[in-house]
Short mmCIF file of C-alpha atoms and ligand atoms in Angstrom, two decimals:
data_model
loop_
_atom_site.label_atom_id
_atom_site.label_comp_id
_atom_site.label_asym_id
_atom_site.label_seq_id
_atom_site.Cartn_x
_atom_site.Cartn_y
_atom_site.Cartn_z
CA UNK U 1 -4.84 -40.08 28.53
CA UNK U 2 -6.54 -36.89 29.49
CA UNK U 3 -7.36 -34.32 26.79
CA UNK U 4 -8.85 -30.86 26.53
CA UNK U 5 -11.14 -30.42 23.48
CA UNK U 6 -10.36 -26.94 22.26
CA UNK U 7 -12.78 -25.29 19.67
CA UNK U 8 -12.12 -21.79 18.27
CA UNK U 9 -13.75 -19.57 15.63
CA UNK U 10 -13.42 -15.86 15.43
CA UNK U 11 -15.60 -13.34 13.39
CA UNK U 12 -12.44 -12.21 11.69
CA UNK U 13 -11.92 -12.70 7.92
CA UNK U 14 -9.34 -15.53 8.15
CA UNK U 15 -11.96 -17.76 9.92
CA UNK U 16 -14.68 -17.19 7.47
CA UNK U 17 -14.44 -20.61 6.07
CA UNK U 18 -14.15 -22.44 9.35
CA UNK U 19 -16.83 -24.59 10.95
CA UNK U 20 -18.74 -23.02 13.73
CA UNK U 21 -17.61 -23.76 17.27
CA UNK U 22 -20.69 -25.94 17.87
CA UNK U 23 -20.04 -28.02 14.73
CA UNK U 24 -16.32 -28.31 15.62
CA UNK U 25 -17.20 -29.67 19.07
CA UNK U 26 -19.81 -32.14 17.61
CA UNK U 27 -17.48 -33.40 14.98
CA UNK U 28 -14.56 -33.74 17.44
CA UNK U 29 -16.68 -35.62 19.96
CA UNK U 30 -17.93 -37.94 17.27
CA UNK U 31 -14.44 -38.67 16.06
CA UNK U 32 -12.90 -39.08 19.35
CA UNK U 33 -15.44 -41.56 20.59
CA UNK U 34 -13.63 -43.92 18.12
CA UNK U 35 -10.19 -43.18 19.46
CA UNK U 36 -8.85 -45.51 22.10
CA UNK U 37 -7.33 -44.24 25.23
CA UNK U 38 -8.99 -40.69 25.03
CA UNK U 39 -10.65 -39.12 27.97
CA UNK U 40 -12.06 -35.64 27.36
CA UNK U 41 -11.55 -33.72 30.62
CA UNK U 42 -13.32 -30.52 29.51
CA UNK U 43 -14.54 -28.79 26.31
CA UNK U 44 -13.05 -25.30 26.03
CA UNK U 45 -14.60 -22.89 23.55
CA UNK U 46 -13.11 -19.50 22.40
CA UNK U 47 -14.39 -17.00 19.92
CA UNK U 48 -11.18 -15.01 19.46
CA UNK U 49 -8.71 -14.68 16.58
CA UNK U 50 -5.41 -16.41 16.81
CA UNK U 51 -3.64 -13.79 14.87
CA UNK U 52 -1.95 -12.39 17.90
CA UNK U 53 -1.06 -13.92 21.22
CA UNK U 54 -3.28 -13.32 24.25
CA UNK U 55 -6.28 -15.52 23.97
CA UNK U 56 -7.72 -15.93 27.52
CA UNK U 57 -9.13 -19.56 27.12
CA UNK U 58 -6.12 -20.80 25.21
CA UNK U 59 -3.67 -19.26 27.79
CA UNK U 60 -5.61 -20.77 30.72
CA UNK U 61 -5.55 -24.18 28.88
CA UNK U 62 -1.85 -24.18 28.51
CA UNK U 63 -1.39 -23.22 32.19
CA UNK U 64 -3.62 -26.09 33.19
CA UNK U 65 -1.69 -28.49 31.07
CA UNK U 66 1.53 -27.30 32.67
CA UNK U 67 -0.16 -27.99 35.97
CA UNK U 68 -0.77 -31.53 34.91
CA UNK U 69 -4.62 -31.31 34.55
CA UNK U 70 -4.41 -32.87 31.06
CA UNK U 71 -1.80 -34.54 28.81
CA UNK U 72 -3.11 -33.56 25.37
CA UNK U 73 -5.29 -31.30 23.31
CA UNK U 74 -7.93 -32.21 20.66
CA UNK U 75 -8.71 -29.59 17.98
CA UNK U 76 -10.17 -29.46 14.55
CA UNK U 77 -6.97 -28.36 12.78
CA UNK U 78 -3.64 -26.96 14.06
CA UNK U 79 -4.65 -23.43 12.88
CA UNK U 80 -7.30 -23.60 15.68
CA UNK U 81 -4.33 -23.66 18.22
CA UNK U 82 -2.09 -20.98 16.75
CA UNK U 83 -1.97 -18.53 13.84
CA UNK U 84 0.91 -16.54 15.37
CA UNK U 85 4.60 -17.47 15.88
CA UNK U 86 4.45 -17.12 19.68
CA UNK U 87 1.57 -19.52 20.35
CA UNK U 88 2.83 -22.02 17.79
CA UNK U 89 6.26 -21.89 19.60
CA UNK U 90 4.64 -22.43 22.94
CA UNK U 91 2.82 -25.58 21.74
CA UNK U 92 6.02 -27.03 20.33
CA UNK U 93 7.98 -26.08 23.45
CA UNK U 94 5.42 -27.82 25.57
CA UNK U 95 5.75 -30.94 23.51
CA UNK U 96 9.63 -30.76 23.68
CA UNK U 97 9.53 -30.40 27.55
CA UNK U 98 6.88 -33.25 27.79
CA UNK U 99 4.41 -30.95 29.46
CA UNK U 100 2.18 -31.81 26.57
CA UNK U 101 2.20 -35.43 25.35
CA UNK U 102 -0.21 -35.59 22.52
CA UNK U 103 -2.22 -33.58 19.96
CA UNK U 104 -5.06 -34.91 17.91
CA UNK U 105 -6.72 -33.18 14.97
CA UNK U 106 -9.65 -34.21 12.67
CA UNK U 107 -7.87 -32.95 9.61
CA UNK U 108 -4.27 -33.71 10.33
CA UNK U 109 -2.62 -36.65 12.00
CA UNK U 110 0.16 -35.82 14.38
CA UNK U 111 2.84 -38.09 15.87
CA UNK U 112 4.82 -36.78 18.74
CA UNK U 113 8.30 -37.25 17.30
CA UNK U 114 10.84 -34.83 15.78
CA UNK U 115 9.24 -35.30 12.34
CA UNK U 116 5.81 -34.78 13.57
CA UNK U 117 6.92 -31.54 15.49
CA UNK U 118 8.62 -30.39 12.34
CA UNK U 119 5.45 -30.87 10.20
CA UNK U 120 3.50 -29.11 13.00
CA UNK U 121 5.78 -26.07 12.95
CA UNK U 122 5.34 -25.86 9.22
CA UNK U 123 1.55 -25.86 9.52
CA UNK U 124 1.73 -23.18 12.23
CA UNK U 125 3.95 -21.21 10.02
CA UNK U 126 1.68 -21.60 7.14
CA UNK U 127 -1.29 -20.47 9.22
CA UNK U 128 0.57 -17.39 10.08
CA UNK U 129 1.51 -16.80 6.53
CA UNK U 130 -2.16 -17.12 5.56
CA UNK U 131 -3.17 -14.51 8.09
CA UNK U 132 -0.36 -12.26 6.99
CA UNK U 133 -1.05 -12.50 3.25
CA UNK U 134 -4.67 -12.24 3.85
CA UNK U 135 -4.46 -8.89 5.53
CA UNK U 136 -1.82 -7.75 3.11
CA UNK U 137 -4.13 -8.69 0.19
CA UNK U 138 -7.11 -6.84 1.83
CA UNK U 139 -4.90 -3.82 2.37
CA UNK U 140 -3.66 -3.89 -1.28
CA UNK U 141 -7.21 -4.54 -2.52
CA UNK U 142 -8.52 -1.52 -0.52
CA UNK U 143 -5.78 0.75 -1.93
CA UNK U 144 -6.45 -0.33 -5.48
CA UNK U 145 -10.23 0.16 -5.08
CA UNK U 146 -9.55 3.71 -3.57
CA UNK U 147 -7.28 4.64 -6.45
CA UNK U 148 -9.94 3.52 -8.91
CA UNK U 149 -12.41 5.86 -7.05
CA UNK U 150 -14.48 3.26 -5.12
CA UNK U 151 -14.96 3.06 -1.39
CA UNK U 152 -13.83 -0.43 -0.18
CA UNK U 153 -16.26 -0.59 2.70
CA UNK U 154 -19.91 -0.97 3.20
CA UNK U 155 -21.77 1.80 1.24
CA UNK U 156 -22.96 4.76 3.42
CA UNK U 157 -26.52 5.60 3.73
CA UNK U 158 -28.18 6.34 0.50
CA UNK U 159 -25.84 4.08 -1.47
CA UNK U 160 -25.58 0.33 -2.02
CA UNK U 161 -22.66 -1.91 -2.77
CA UNK U 162 -22.96 -3.40 -6.22
CA UNK U 163 -21.43 -6.79 -5.27
CA UNK U 164 -20.85 -8.03 -8.78
CA UNK U 165 -19.21 -4.90 -10.28
CA UNK U 166 -17.57 -4.14 -6.83
CA UNK U 167 -18.78 -0.52 -7.07
CA UNK U 168 -20.97 1.79 -5.09
CA UNK U 169 -24.39 2.61 -6.65
CA UNK U 170 -27.22 4.91 -5.77
CA UNK U 171 -29.86 3.34 -3.44
CA UNK U 172 -33.04 4.34 -5.22
CA UNK U 173 -35.07 3.96 -2.17
CA UNK U 174 -32.85 6.13 0.27
CA UNK U 175 -30.88 8.38 -1.91
CA UNK U 176 -33.74 10.89 -2.54
CA UNK U 177 -34.23 11.12 1.31
CA UNK U 178 -30.60 11.61 1.90
CA UNK U 179 -30.63 14.29 -0.72
CA UNK U 180 -33.59 16.02 0.91
CA UNK U 181 -31.75 15.96 4.31
CA UNK U 182 -28.70 17.56 2.75
CA UNK U 183 -30.87 20.15 1.04
CA UNK U 184 -32.47 21.06 4.32
CA UNK U 185 -29.16 21.25 6.05
CA UNK U 186 -27.79 23.62 3.33
CA UNK U 187 -30.68 25.99 3.92
CA UNK U 188 -29.14 26.61 7.34
CA UNK U 189 -32.48 26.98 9.04
CA UNK U 190 -32.69 23.37 10.36
CA UNK U 191 -30.54 21.64 13.01
CA UNK U 192 -29.29 18.15 12.37
CA UNK U 193 -31.46 16.96 15.18
CA UNK U 194 -34.58 18.48 13.62
CA UNK U 195 -33.60 17.00 10.24
CA UNK U 196 -33.02 13.63 11.82
CA UNK U 197 -36.53 13.77 13.56
CA UNK U 198 -38.11 14.68 10.20
CA UNK U 199 -36.29 11.93 8.27
CA UNK U 200 -36.89 9.07 10.68
CA UNK U 201 -40.38 10.04 11.99
CA UNK U 202 -42.04 11.72 9.12
CA UNK U 203 -40.44 10.23 6.08
CA UNK U 204 -39.88 6.92 7.55
CA UNK U 205 -36.02 6.62 6.66
CA UNK U 206 -34.72 3.21 7.63
CA UNK U 207 -31.27 1.81 7.06
CA UNK U 208 -30.62 -1.13 4.79
CA UNK U 209 -31.50 -4.54 6.27
CA UNK U 210 -28.40 -6.65 6.51
CA UNK U 211 -27.93 -10.19 8.01
CA UNK U 212 -27.91 -9.10 11.65
CA UNK U 213 -28.04 -5.36 11.63
CA UNK U 214 -30.04 -2.67 9.94
CA UNK U 215 -33.62 -2.08 8.99
CA UNK U 216 -33.96 0.43 11.72
CA UNK U 217 -34.09 4.29 11.88
CA UNK U 218 -30.53 5.66 11.77
CA UNK U 219 -29.31 7.25 14.97
CA UNK U 220 -28.71 10.83 15.46
CA UNK U 221 -24.94 10.33 15.60
CA UNK U 222 -25.09 8.51 12.32
CA UNK U 223 -26.80 11.56 10.76
CA UNK U 224 -24.05 13.72 12.17
CA UNK U 225 -21.49 11.40 10.64
CA UNK U 226 -23.25 11.65 7.35
CA UNK U 227 -23.10 15.53 7.36
CA UNK U 228 -19.41 15.40 8.01
CA UNK U 229 -18.52 12.61 5.62
CA UNK U 230 -16.80 13.96 2.49
CA UNK U 231 -18.01 10.85 0.65
CA UNK U 232 -21.33 12.68 -0.02
CA UNK U 233 -19.33 15.27 -1.88
CA UNK U 234 -17.69 12.73 -4.05
CA UNK U 235 -14.36 12.51 -2.03
CA UNK U 236 -12.79 9.41 -0.52
CA UNK U 237 -10.61 9.84 2.56
CA UNK U 238 -8.35 7.18 3.92
CA UNK U 239 -5.26 7.36 6.15
CA UNK U 240 -4.96 11.05 5.53
CA UNK U 241 -5.03 10.67 1.85
CA UNK U 242 -7.67 11.91 -0.47
CA UNK U 243 -8.97 10.06 -3.63
CA UNK U 244 -11.61 11.39 -6.04
CA UNK U 245 -14.67 9.06 -5.88
CA UNK U 246 -16.55 7.74 -8.91
CA UNK U 247 -19.90 7.44 -7.20
CA UNK U 248 -22.63 9.97 -7.74
CA UNK U 249 -22.24 12.72 -4.94
CA UNK U 250 -25.13 14.29 -3.26
CA UNK U 251 -23.61 17.72 -2.88
CA UNK U 252 -20.68 19.68 -4.31
CA UNK U 253 -17.57 20.24 -2.50
CA UNK U 254 -18.52 23.76 -1.92
CA UNK U 255 -21.81 22.86 -0.52
CA UNK U 256 -20.16 20.26 1.66
CA UNK U 257 -17.83 22.97 3.08
CA UNK U 258 -20.65 25.23 3.56
CA UNK U 259 -22.35 22.50 5.71
CA UNK U 260 -19.07 22.00 7.64
CA UNK U 261 -19.02 25.76 8.47
CA UNK U 262 -22.73 25.54 9.63
CA UNK U 263 -21.68 22.65 11.88
CA UNK U 264 -18.83 24.58 13.23
CA UNK U 265 -16.05 22.72 11.47
CA UNK U 266 -14.70 25.54 9.22
CA UNK U 267 -12.87 24.73 6.04
CA UNK U 268 -10.68 21.99 7.27
CA UNK U 269 -9.81 20.55 3.81
CA UNK U 270 -9.42 23.96 2.16
CA UNK U 271 -6.55 25.01 4.27
CA UNK U 272 -4.17 22.08 3.35
CA UNK U 273 -5.23 22.41 -0.26
CA UNK U 274 -4.62 25.99 -1.02
CA UNK U 275 -1.35 26.51 0.94
CA UNK U 276 0.52 23.55 -0.72
CA UNK U 277 3.89 25.40 -1.10
CA UNK U 278 3.94 26.30 2.56
CA UNK U 279 7.06 24.88 4.19
CA UNK U 280 8.84 24.35 0.79
CA UNK U 281 10.24 27.74 0.11
CA UNK U 282 12.74 29.74 2.27
CA UNK U 283 12.93 33.49 2.51
CA UNK U 284 16.13 34.79 0.91
CA UNK U 285 16.47 37.64 3.27
CA UNK U 286 16.11 36.12 6.75
CA UNK U 287 16.13 32.44 6.05
CA UNK U 288 12.70 31.62 7.52
CA UNK U 289 9.94 29.72 5.74
CA UNK U 290 7.54 31.32 3.36
CA UNK U 291 3.94 30.57 4.22
CA UNK U 292 0.59 30.89 2.42
CA UNK U 293 -2.44 32.98 3.57
CA UNK U 294 -5.89 33.48 2.23
CA UNK U 295 -7.23 37.01 1.90
CA UNK U 296 -10.59 38.18 0.82
CA UNK U 297 -10.89 41.50 -1.16
CA UNK U 298 -13.86 43.93 -0.73
CA UNK U 299 -15.69 42.04 -3.52
CA UNK U 300 -15.58 38.80 -1.56
CA UNK U 301 -13.01 37.15 -3.88
CA UNK U 302 -10.50 34.81 -2.18
CA UNK U 303 -6.81 35.13 -3.05
CA UNK U 304 -3.94 33.18 -1.89
CA UNK U 305 -0.73 35.09 -0.99
CA UNK U 306 2.69 33.80 0.00
CA UNK U 307 5.07 35.70 2.22
CA UNK U 308 7.86 35.26 4.66
CA UNK U 309 6.54 34.02 8.06
CA UNK U 310 8.70 36.75 9.63
CA UNK U 311 9.50 34.96 12.76
CA UNK U 312 12.98 36.36 13.11
CA UNK U 313 13.04 38.54 16.25
CA UNK U 314 16.37 40.18 15.94
CA UNK U 315 15.76 41.69 12.62
CA UNK U 316 12.80 42.97 10.65
CA UNK U 317 12.30 41.14 7.37
CA UNK U 318 11.04 43.56 4.67
CA UNK U 319 10.09 40.94 1.97
CA UNK U 320 6.86 41.70 0.00
CA UNK U 321 3.91 39.49 -0.50
CA UNK U 322 3.48 37.42 -3.68
CA UNK U 323 0.34 35.97 -5.11
CA UNK U 324 -0.09 32.14 -5.76
CA UNK U 325 -0.40 32.89 -9.51
CA UNK U 326 2.89 34.66 -9.53
CA UNK U 327 4.62 31.81 -7.62
CA UNK U 328 3.15 29.18 -9.96
CA UNK U 329 4.02 31.26 -13.05
CA UNK U 330 7.58 31.25 -11.81
CA UNK U 331 7.46 27.49 -11.18
CA UNK U 332 6.20 26.97 -14.72
CA UNK U 333 9.05 29.00 -16.10
CA UNK U 334 11.50 26.75 -14.16
CA UNK U 335 9.83 23.68 -15.35
CA UNK U 336 9.91 25.13 -18.91
CA UNK U 337 13.71 25.51 -18.62
CA UNK U 338 14.29 21.85 -17.59
CA UNK U 339 11.63 20.26 -19.87
CA UNK U 340 12.83 18.11 -22.72
CA UNK U 341 11.77 19.53 -26.05
CA UNK U 342 9.63 17.25 -28.35
CA UNK U 343 12.64 16.69 -30.62
CA UNK U 344 14.95 15.75 -27.80
CA UNK U 345 12.30 13.55 -26.19
CA UNK U 346 11.96 11.59 -29.46
CA UNK U 347 15.74 11.35 -29.91
CA UNK U 348 16.20 10.22 -26.27
CA UNK U 349 13.47 7.67 -26.47
CA UNK U 350 14.80 6.18 -29.66
CA UNK U 351 18.21 6.04 -28.30
CA UNK U 352 17.14 4.39 -24.97
CA UNK U 353 14.98 1.83 -26.99
CA UNK U 354 17.96 0.98 -29.10
CA UNK U 355 20.29 0.71 -26.07
CA UNK U 356 17.78 -1.34 -24.14
CA UNK U 357 17.44 -3.71 -27.01
CA UNK U 358 21.22 -4.09 -27.32
CA UNK U 359 21.66 -4.58 -23.58
CA UNK U 360 18.79 -7.15 -23.66
CA UNK U 361 20.49 -9.06 -26.43
CA UNK U 362 23.81 -8.98 -24.65
CA UNK U 363 22.09 -10.24 -21.48
CA UNK U 364 20.35 -13.03 -23.32
CA UNK U 365 23.75 -14.19 -24.71
CA UNK U 366 25.35 -14.05 -21.24
CA UNK U 367 22.34 -15.71 -19.59
CA UNK U 368 22.51 -18.67 -22.17
CA UNK U 369 26.15 -19.20 -21.63
CA UNK U 370 25.85 -19.10 -17.88
CA UNK U 371 22.95 -21.59 -18.01
CA UNK U 372 24.91 -23.78 -20.32
CA UNK U 373 27.83 -23.67 -17.96
CA UNK U 374 25.60 -24.64 -15.06
CA UNK U 375 24.11 -27.46 -16.85
CA UNK U 376 27.56 -28.81 -17.82
CA UNK U 377 28.76 -28.69 -14.23
CA UNK U 378 25.51 -30.55 -13.20
CA UNK U 379 26.47 -33.29 -15.64
CA UNK U 380 30.04 -33.32 -14.21
CA UNK U 381 28.65 -33.62 -10.73
CA UNK U 382 26.60 -36.68 -11.81
CA UNK U 383 29.59 -38.28 -13.39
CA UNK U 384 31.58 -37.61 -10.35
CA UNK U 385 29.02 -39.40 -8.27
CA UNK U 386 28.93 -42.35 -10.81
CA UNK U 387 32.76 -42.69 -10.47
CA UNK U 388 32.59 -42.64 -6.68
CA UNK U 389 29.90 -45.30 -6.79
CA UNK U 390 32.11 -47.45 -8.97
CA UNK U 391 34.82 -46.65 -6.36
CA UNK U 392 37.15 -45.19 -8.93
CA UNK U 393 37.56 -42.27 -6.70
CA UNK U 394 38.47 -42.06 -3.10
CA UNK U 395 36.26 -40.18 -0.61
CA UNK U 396 38.75 -37.36 -0.34
CA UNK U 397 39.07 -36.88 -4.02
CA UNK U 398 35.34 -37.11 -4.40
CA UNK U 399 34.57 -34.48 -1.75
CA UNK U 400 37.26 -32.16 -3.01
CA UNK U 401 35.97 -32.31 -6.60
CA UNK U 402 32.39 -32.05 -5.50
CA UNK U 403 32.99 -28.93 -3.45
CA UNK U 404 34.74 -27.25 -6.33
CA UNK U 405 31.82 -27.91 -8.69
CA UNK U 406 29.24 -26.87 -6.19
CA UNK U 407 31.09 -23.58 -5.57
CA UNK U 408 31.02 -22.97 -9.27
CA UNK U 409 27.29 -23.56 -9.39
CA UNK U 410 26.63 -21.02 -6.65
CA UNK U 411 28.96 -18.56 -8.44
CA UNK U 412 26.99 -18.85 -11.68
CA UNK U 413 23.62 -18.77 -10.00
CA UNK U 414 24.63 -15.47 -8.31
CA UNK U 415 25.85 -14.15 -11.77
CA UNK U 416 22.51 -15.05 -13.28
CA UNK U 417 20.61 -13.27 -10.44
CA UNK U 418 22.78 -10.16 -10.87
CA UNK U 419 22.13 -10.28 -14.58
CA UNK U 420 18.34 -10.46 -14.06
CA UNK U 421 18.56 -7.58 -11.56
CA UNK U 422 20.48 -5.55 -14.08
CA UNK U 423 17.97 -5.90 -16.93
CA UNK U 424 15.17 -4.53 -14.66
CA UNK U 425 17.11 -1.38 -14.32
CA UNK U 426 16.43 -0.13 -17.91
CA UNK U 427 12.72 0.28 -17.43
CA UNK U 428 12.92 3.54 -15.32
CA UNK U 429 14.95 5.43 -17.93
CA UNK U 430 12.04 5.70 -20.33
CA UNK U 431 9.71 6.97 -17.68
CA UNK U 432 12.28 9.56 -16.55
CA UNK U 433 12.49 10.92 -20.07
CA UNK U 434 8.78 10.83 -20.64
CA UNK U 435 8.18 12.50 -17.32
CA UNK U 436 10.76 15.21 -18.14
CA UNK U 437 8.99 15.86 -21.41
CA UNK U 438 5.46 16.31 -20.00
CA UNK U 439 6.36 18.35 -16.93
CA UNK U 440 4.42 21.47 -17.65
CA UNK U 441 1.27 19.66 -18.88
CA UNK U 442 1.29 17.43 -15.79
CA UNK U 443 1.88 20.40 -13.47
CA UNK U 444 -1.00 22.30 -14.96
CA UNK U 445 -3.52 19.23 -14.89
CA UNK U 446 -2.33 18.15 -11.42
CA UNK U 447 -4.06 19.05 -8.27
CA UNK U 448 -2.06 21.04 -5.67
CA UNK U 449 -0.68 17.96 -4.12
CA UNK U 450 0.60 16.72 -7.43
CA UNK U 451 2.17 20.03 -8.23
CA UNK U 452 4.06 19.92 -5.05
CA UNK U 453 5.25 16.43 -5.79
CA UNK U 454 6.37 17.34 -9.26
CA UNK U 455 8.26 20.32 -7.90
CA UNK U 456 10.10 18.28 -5.15
CA UNK U 457 11.04 15.65 -7.72
CA UNK U 458 12.80 18.00 -10.08
CA UNK U 459 13.77 20.90 -7.83
CA UNK U 460 15.35 21.63 -4.43
CA UNK U 461 16.48 24.57 -2.35
CA UNK U 462 13.63 27.01 -3.21
CA UNK U 463 14.46 30.62 -2.15
CA UNK U 464 12.26 33.66 -2.57
CA UNK U 465 13.90 36.92 -2.54
CA UNK U 466 12.52 40.28 -3.96
CA UNK U 467 9.61 38.45 -5.54
CA UNK U 468 12.03 36.17 -7.42
CA UNK U 469 11.85 32.48 -6.85
CA UNK U 470 15.07 30.58 -7.41
CA UNK U 471 15.13 26.79 -7.59
CA UNK U 472 17.97 24.38 -7.87
CA UNK U 473 17.66 21.56 -10.47
CA UNK U 474 17.71 18.15 -8.83
CA UNK U 475 19.98 15.45 -10.55
CA UNK U 476 19.65 14.02 -13.23
CA UNK U 477 17.44 16.85 -14.54
CA UNK U 478 19.19 19.75 -16.02
CA UNK U 479 18.45 23.42 -17.42
CA UNK U 480 18.50 23.51 -21.23
CA UNK U 481 19.70 26.49 -22.99
CA UNK U 482 18.25 27.59 -26.34
CA UNK U 483 21.41 26.60 -28.04
CA UNK U 484 21.12 23.01 -26.57
CA UNK U 485 22.54 20.46 -28.96
CA UNK U 486 22.74 16.71 -29.26
CA UNK U 487 25.97 16.45 -27.25
CA UNK U 488 24.01 18.09 -24.29
CA UNK U 489 21.43 15.51 -24.71
CA UNK U 490 24.06 12.67 -24.85
CA UNK U 491 25.26 13.92 -21.45
CA UNK U 492 21.82 14.06 -20.14
CA UNK U 493 21.05 10.46 -21.12
CA UNK U 494 24.44 9.50 -19.59
CA UNK U 495 23.41 11.28 -16.26
CA UNK U 496 20.00 9.60 -16.26
CA UNK U 497 21.74 6.22 -16.58
CA UNK U 498 24.41 6.76 -13.94
CA UNK U 499 21.83 8.19 -11.65
CA UNK U 500 19.69 5.00 -11.92
CA UNK U 501 22.67 2.69 -11.96
CA UNK U 502 23.75 3.25 -8.40
CA UNK U 503 20.23 2.50 -7.32
CA UNK U 504 20.42 4.80 -4.33
CA UNK U 505 17.57 5.50 -1.83
CA UNK U 506 17.25 8.95 -3.30
CA UNK U 507 16.84 7.55 -6.85
CA UNK U 508 14.37 4.96 -5.78
CA UNK U 509 12.35 7.60 -4.09
CA UNK U 510 12.39 9.75 -7.20
CA UNK U 511 11.22 6.80 -9.34
CA UNK U 512 8.47 6.10 -6.99
CA UNK U 513 7.23 9.65 -7.19
CA UNK U 514 7.46 9.58 -10.94
CA UNK U 515 5.49 6.50 -11.17
CA UNK U 516 2.75 7.99 -8.94
CA UNK U 517 2.69 11.22 -11.06
CA UNK U 518 2.66 9.28 -14.32
CA UNK U 519 -0.17 7.07 -13.15
CA UNK U 520 -2.49 10.09 -12.93
CA UNK U 521 -4.95 11.16 -15.55
CA UNK U 522 -3.91 10.24 -19.09
CA UNK U 523 -1.76 12.87 -20.90
CA UNK U 524 -1.80 13.94 -24.51
CA UNK U 525 1.61 12.49 -25.05
CA UNK U 526 0.51 9.00 -23.88
CA UNK U 527 1.58 7.55 -27.25
CA UNK U 528 5.17 8.47 -26.65
CA UNK U 529 5.44 6.72 -23.37
CA UNK U 530 7.85 3.95 -23.26
ZN1 LIG P 1 12.07 36.84 5.47
#
């Protein structure tokens, strides 16, 4: 039979452990020499990932097979042929329609029958799963790294990757030069091009030598990229999100922004940061959005003011300006009204702990009895089969009894799953109480983004009128009066519980936000977290 010998290796992560194309070819040629009835028509080589359909050599090969130029394919492993559901499906379809008669692999024996095709589809599926979970793990790993303050990529010029600690450290050889470049840039008297010339020609700056790249003078555009990369100010940016970096910065954020202005990229980050309440508050007079604006007084001090955007054409809105401090003061007052007092927090935590313990005990009892019931019915099923084997039961009787037992089993399994789901639901209650207790301290210590998040989690419908900010409380939070007593508190715990029990999208969103806020810097009341 005629075969194509197909070799593939991409430079992508998932193929890192795979033999080179050259070795794949040699191995397969050596192996196939010992196979009877194998004639290799042509060796086809491809350096392309099989993650997605659309490999040119592979596609052309399948066309040629359909045209009868060969009957089979030889490859190192099925994952050389397909790592995506479409290409895997095409191979199996070609086998089904007899366009493809045989497949041979070095590391897997395939027989062209239904069982062989079934195994093959599992391996294709596994290869796809491998690619999927790999990229998912990489993404998850990157996110965790960013949250811990470390850049998940190759270290920028002036830094090195500490492979063992998986952190970014100062490159003692280049960091001083990079620092000098920034200092020159900060003087404002040198262009980036001039600094680039000095660094590469006079100081001999060279990039880090890596396997195939590096060891050369950095390009002018690389120097531009360096001067616009907030990493050098200790800030990590990824997908529009900002993370505080733990590496040693070259410049302060202020110096970085100064350089951005020199480069003609004025205060891009500043804008989004200082006007964080823009688009959240509505004007009580005309209904349009309140917006932030930065003003500089005659002494050069920056102030942020909030005011109605006054977009309404048919009427003039006469609402006055309000300073950021004033707005935040009113927000803090609101947070103070809904915060749990220390005493209430302790009481609620104890109560929740007690309830949770009780519920867990109840659950354990229910779970045990369900598991016992399921085991009993398993035994009954075995006995039933024994009776049938000894022909003490007719087929009809046996089937009827068996169906009944199986149905019961499914019922118990479902009940067990529901029970397990239910016990998970207690966990959020404690974090809501703890969050509610630490609202003000978290608001004060949070950056503007966090403040915004805290505010949207507990409040809604923000309206500003005559310098007064009114905010509605979001469920399950509530305003506490000075005369608040234990029965109010009981009602609150009940509200929290019903709110979490229905497990709505709104509630899930709230819990997600609370988790993010609580994961921030440690708070003084950490010991009280449950
Ligand atoms: Zn207005």
